[in-house]
Coordinates of C-alpha atoms in Angstrom, one line a residue:
M1 CA 124.6 168.8 65.2
M2 CA 124.4 170.7 68.5
S3 CA 125.6 174.0 67.0
C4 CA 122.9 173.7 64.3
M5 CA 120.3 173.0 67.0
Y6 CA 121.4 176.0 69.1
E7 CA 121.4 178.3 66.1
L8 CA 117.9 177.2 65.1
L9 CA 116.6 177.6 68.7
A10 CA 118.1 181.1 68.9
E11 CA 116.3 182.1 65.6
L12 CA 113.0 180.6 66.8
R13 CA 113.1 182.4 70.1
L14 CA 112.5 185.7 68.2
Y15 CA 109.0 184.6 67.5
D16 CA 105.8 184.3 69.5
S17 CA 104.3 181.4 67.4
I18 CA 106.3 178.7 65.6
G19 CA 104.9 176.2 63.1
F20 CA 106.6 173.1 61.7
D21 CA 106.3 170.9 58.7
L22 CA 106.4 167.2 59.6
D23 CA 108.3 165.0 57.1
D24 CA 112.0 165.7 56.9
T25 CA 111.6 168.7 59.3
L26 CA 110.9 167.2 62.7
Y27 CA 112.3 163.8 61.8
A28 CA 114.0 162.1 58.9
Q29 CA 111.4 160.3 56.8
I30 CA 114.0 157.7 55.8
D31 CA 113.8 156.4 59.5
Y32 CA 110.0 155.9 59.2
D33 CA 110.3 154.2 55.8
A34 CA 113.0 151.9 57.1
E35 CA 110.7 150.6 59.9
V36 CA 107.7 150.2 57.6
Y37 CA 109.4 148.5 54.7
S38 CA 111.4 146.2 57.1
L39 CA 108.2 145.1 58.8
Y40 CA 106.5 144.4 55.5
F41 CA 109.3 142.6 53.6
E42 CA 110.6 140.6 56.6
D43 CA 107.1 139.3 57.2
R44 CA 106.8 138.1 53.6
F45 CA 110.4 137.2 52.7
G46 CA 112.1 136.4 56.0
P47 CA 114.5 138.5 58.1
A48 CA 117.6 138.5 55.9
K49 CA 115.9 138.9 52.5
G50 CA 113.4 141.3 54.0
R51 CA 116.0 143.7 55.3
E52 CA 117.9 143.5 52.0
L53 CA 114.7 144.4 50.1
A54 CA 113.8 147.2 52.5
E55 CA 117.3 148.8 52.1
K56 CA 117.0 148.5 48.3
I57 CA 113.6 150.1 48.0
I58 CA 114.6 153.0 50.3
F59 CA 117.6 153.6 48.1
K60 CA 115.4 153.5 45.0
K61 CA 112.9 155.9 46.6
Q62 CA 115.6 158.3 47.6
Y63 CA 116.9 158.6 44.1
S64 CA 113.6 158.6 42.2
P65 CA 111.9 161.8 40.9
K66 CA 109.3 163.3 43.2
G67 CA 105.9 162.0 42.3
Y68 CA 107.3 158.8 40.8
T69 CA 104.1 156.6 40.7
R70 CA 105.6 153.3 39.5
L71 CA 108.1 152.9 42.4
F72 CA 106.8 149.6 43.7
D73 CA 106.0 148.1 40.3
D74 CA 109.4 148.9 38.9
F75 CA 111.1 147.7 42.1
A76 CA 109.3 144.3 41.9
K77 CA 110.3 143.9 38.3
D78 CA 114.0 144.9 39.0
E79 CA 114.2 142.4 41.9
G80 CA 112.2 139.6 40.2
I81 CA 109.7 139.3 43.0
S82 CA 106.0 139.1 43.2
L83 CA 104.6 142.2 44.9
D84 CA 101.0 143.1 45.6
V85 CA 101.3 146.9 45.1
K86 CA 97.9 147.7 46.5
E87 CA 98.6 145.7 49.6
L88 CA 102.0 147.4 50.1
V89 CA 100.5 150.9 49.7
A90 CA 97.8 150.1 52.2
F91 CA 100.4 148.7 54.6
Y92 CA 102.5 151.8 54.3
R93 CA 99.5 154.1 55.0
N94 CA 98.5 152.1 58.0
P95 CA 101.3 149.9 59.4
P96 CA 101.4 148.1 62.8
A97 CA 102.4 150.3 65.7
F98 CA 106.0 151.0 66.4
N99 CA 107.9 153.8 68.2
L100 CA 110.2 156.4 66.7
R101 CA 110.3 159.0 69.6
K102 CA 114.1 158.7 69.7
K103 CA 114.1 159.8 66.0
L104 CA 112.3 163.1 66.8
L105 CA 115.4 165.2 66.0
L106 CA 114.1 168.6 67.1
A107 CA 112.6 167.3 70.4
E108 CA 115.0 169.5 72.5
V109 CA 114.2 172.6 70.5
I110 CA 110.4 171.9 70.9
L111 CA 110.7 171.3 74.6
A112 CA 112.7 174.5 75.1
L113 CA 110.2 176.6 73.1
R114 CA 107.3 175.1 74.9
N115 CA 108.8 175.7 78.3
E116 CA 109.2 179.4 77.3
G117 CA 105.5 179.7 76.5
K118 CA 105.8 179.8 72.7
F119 CA 102.7 178.8 70.7
L120 CA 103.6 175.7 68.7
F121 CA 101.8 173.9 65.8
V122 CA 102.4 171.4 63.1
C123 CA 100.9 171.6 59.6
T124 CA 101.5 168.7 57.2
N125 CA 100.3 167.5 53.9
G126 CA 99.6 163.8 53.4
H127 CA 97.1 161.0 53.6
Q128 CA 95.3 161.1 56.9
S129 CA 96.1 157.6 58.2
T130 CA 99.8 157.8 57.2
Q131 CA 100.4 161.2 58.8
E132 CA 98.4 160.1 61.9
H133 CA 100.6 157.0 62.3
K134 CA 103.8 159.1 61.9
I135 CA 102.6 161.5 64.6
N136 CA 101.7 158.6 66.9
T137 CA 105.1 156.8 66.4
L138 CA 106.9 160.1 67.3
E139 CA 104.6 160.7 70.3
L140 CA 104.3 164.2 68.9
R141 CA 101.0 165.2 70.5
T142 CA 102.7 165.0 74.0
L143 CA 104.8 168.0 72.9
I144 CA 102.6 169.9 70.3
P145 CA 98.8 169.7 70.8
Y146 CA 97.9 171.7 67.7
I147 CA 98.5 169.4 64.7
Y148 CA 96.8 169.9 61.3
I149 CA 96.8 167.2 58.6
L150 CA 95.9 168.4 55.2
S151 CA 95.0 165.3 53.2
P152 CA 94.1 164.9 49.5
E153 CA 90.9 163.2 50.7
G154 CA 90.0 166.1 53.1
N155 CA 87.9 169.2 52.7
I156 CA 90.6 171.7 53.5
P157 CA 93.0 172.6 50.6
M158 CA 96.6 171.4 51.1
K159 CA 99.7 173.5 51.5
P160 CA 100.7 175.9 50.0
S161 CA 97.0 177.1 50.2
P162 CA 96.7 179.5 53.2
V163 CA 93.1 178.4 54.1
I164 CA 94.2 176.5 57.2
K165 CA 95.6 179.8 58.7
S166 CA 92.1 180.8 59.9
M167 CA 91.9 177.6 62.0
I168 CA 95.3 178.1 63.8
P169 CA 94.9 180.0 67.1
Y170 CA 98.3 181.6 66.7
C171 CA 99.1 185.1 68.0
G172 CA 101.9 187.5 67.4
K173 CA 104.8 187.2 65.1
T174 CA 104.8 183.7 63.4
V175 CA 107.5 181.7 61.6
Y176 CA 107.1 178.4 59.8
V177 CA 109.9 175.8 59.6
G178 CA 110.1 173.4 56.7
D179 CA 112.4 171.7 54.2
Q180 CA 110.6 172.3 50.9
D181 CA 110.1 175.3 48.6
S182 CA 106.3 174.5 48.9
D183 CA 106.7 175.1 52.7
N184 CA 108.2 178.5 51.9
A185 CA 105.2 179.2 49.6
F186 CA 102.8 178.2 52.3
A187 CA 104.5 180.6 54.8
R188 CA 104.5 183.4 52.3
N189 CA 100.8 182.9 51.5
C190 CA 100.0 183.0 55.2
G191 CA 102.1 186.0 55.9
F192 CA 104.5 184.0 58.1
D193 CA 108.3 184.2 58.1
F194 CA 110.0 181.1 56.9
I195 CA 113.1 179.1 58.0
K196 CA 114.3 176.3 55.7
I197 CA 116.3 173.5 57.3
N198 CA 118.2 170.5 56.1
I199 CA 117.3 167.6 58.3
S200 CA 120.7 166.0 57.7
D201 CA 122.3 168.8 59.8
Y202 CA 120.4 167.5 62.9
V203 CA 121.2 163.8 62.5
Q204 CA 123.7 162.5 65.0
K205 CA 126.9 161.7 63.2

């Protein structure tokens, strides 16, 4: 873990401005999902059954195709439970407050870069309320003040569109760090360099 962290930091130090994706780049989304689903299912099915259901739905989500729209419906059918899908979606997008600061896997990298005077920003796609909640649980704004959420309900096109570039007060040579091919496309469209990371390399074994 530490060698990967130092290697990434050494690469990022070559740039004046560094941008980051959010999900599965600064933290592992599975950690966020585990908290949200546990809160939801434990409240409705009790602690033991709730934890079991949370683990099962996370597993199902991990191994489902991207964009799979019937995740909750099929999960409820498989488990033989009654599930208000609209309620669960609303809960996921705006759950009760909890704290995941310890799960901010690149915190040391961010702190080092900030202390060296690098310009840092985050640019993420997703529903406004969901991404805001993730940012708050990670206490991310205490480290990176420039955070841009590109939501499907917003007026600014989402990544990989480069429209947001004109709103980022970056200067000098810029690199964008992400985990998806779409992050690479976004960087390319903006004229940024790109570094792809595998979040599992930064998880404490």
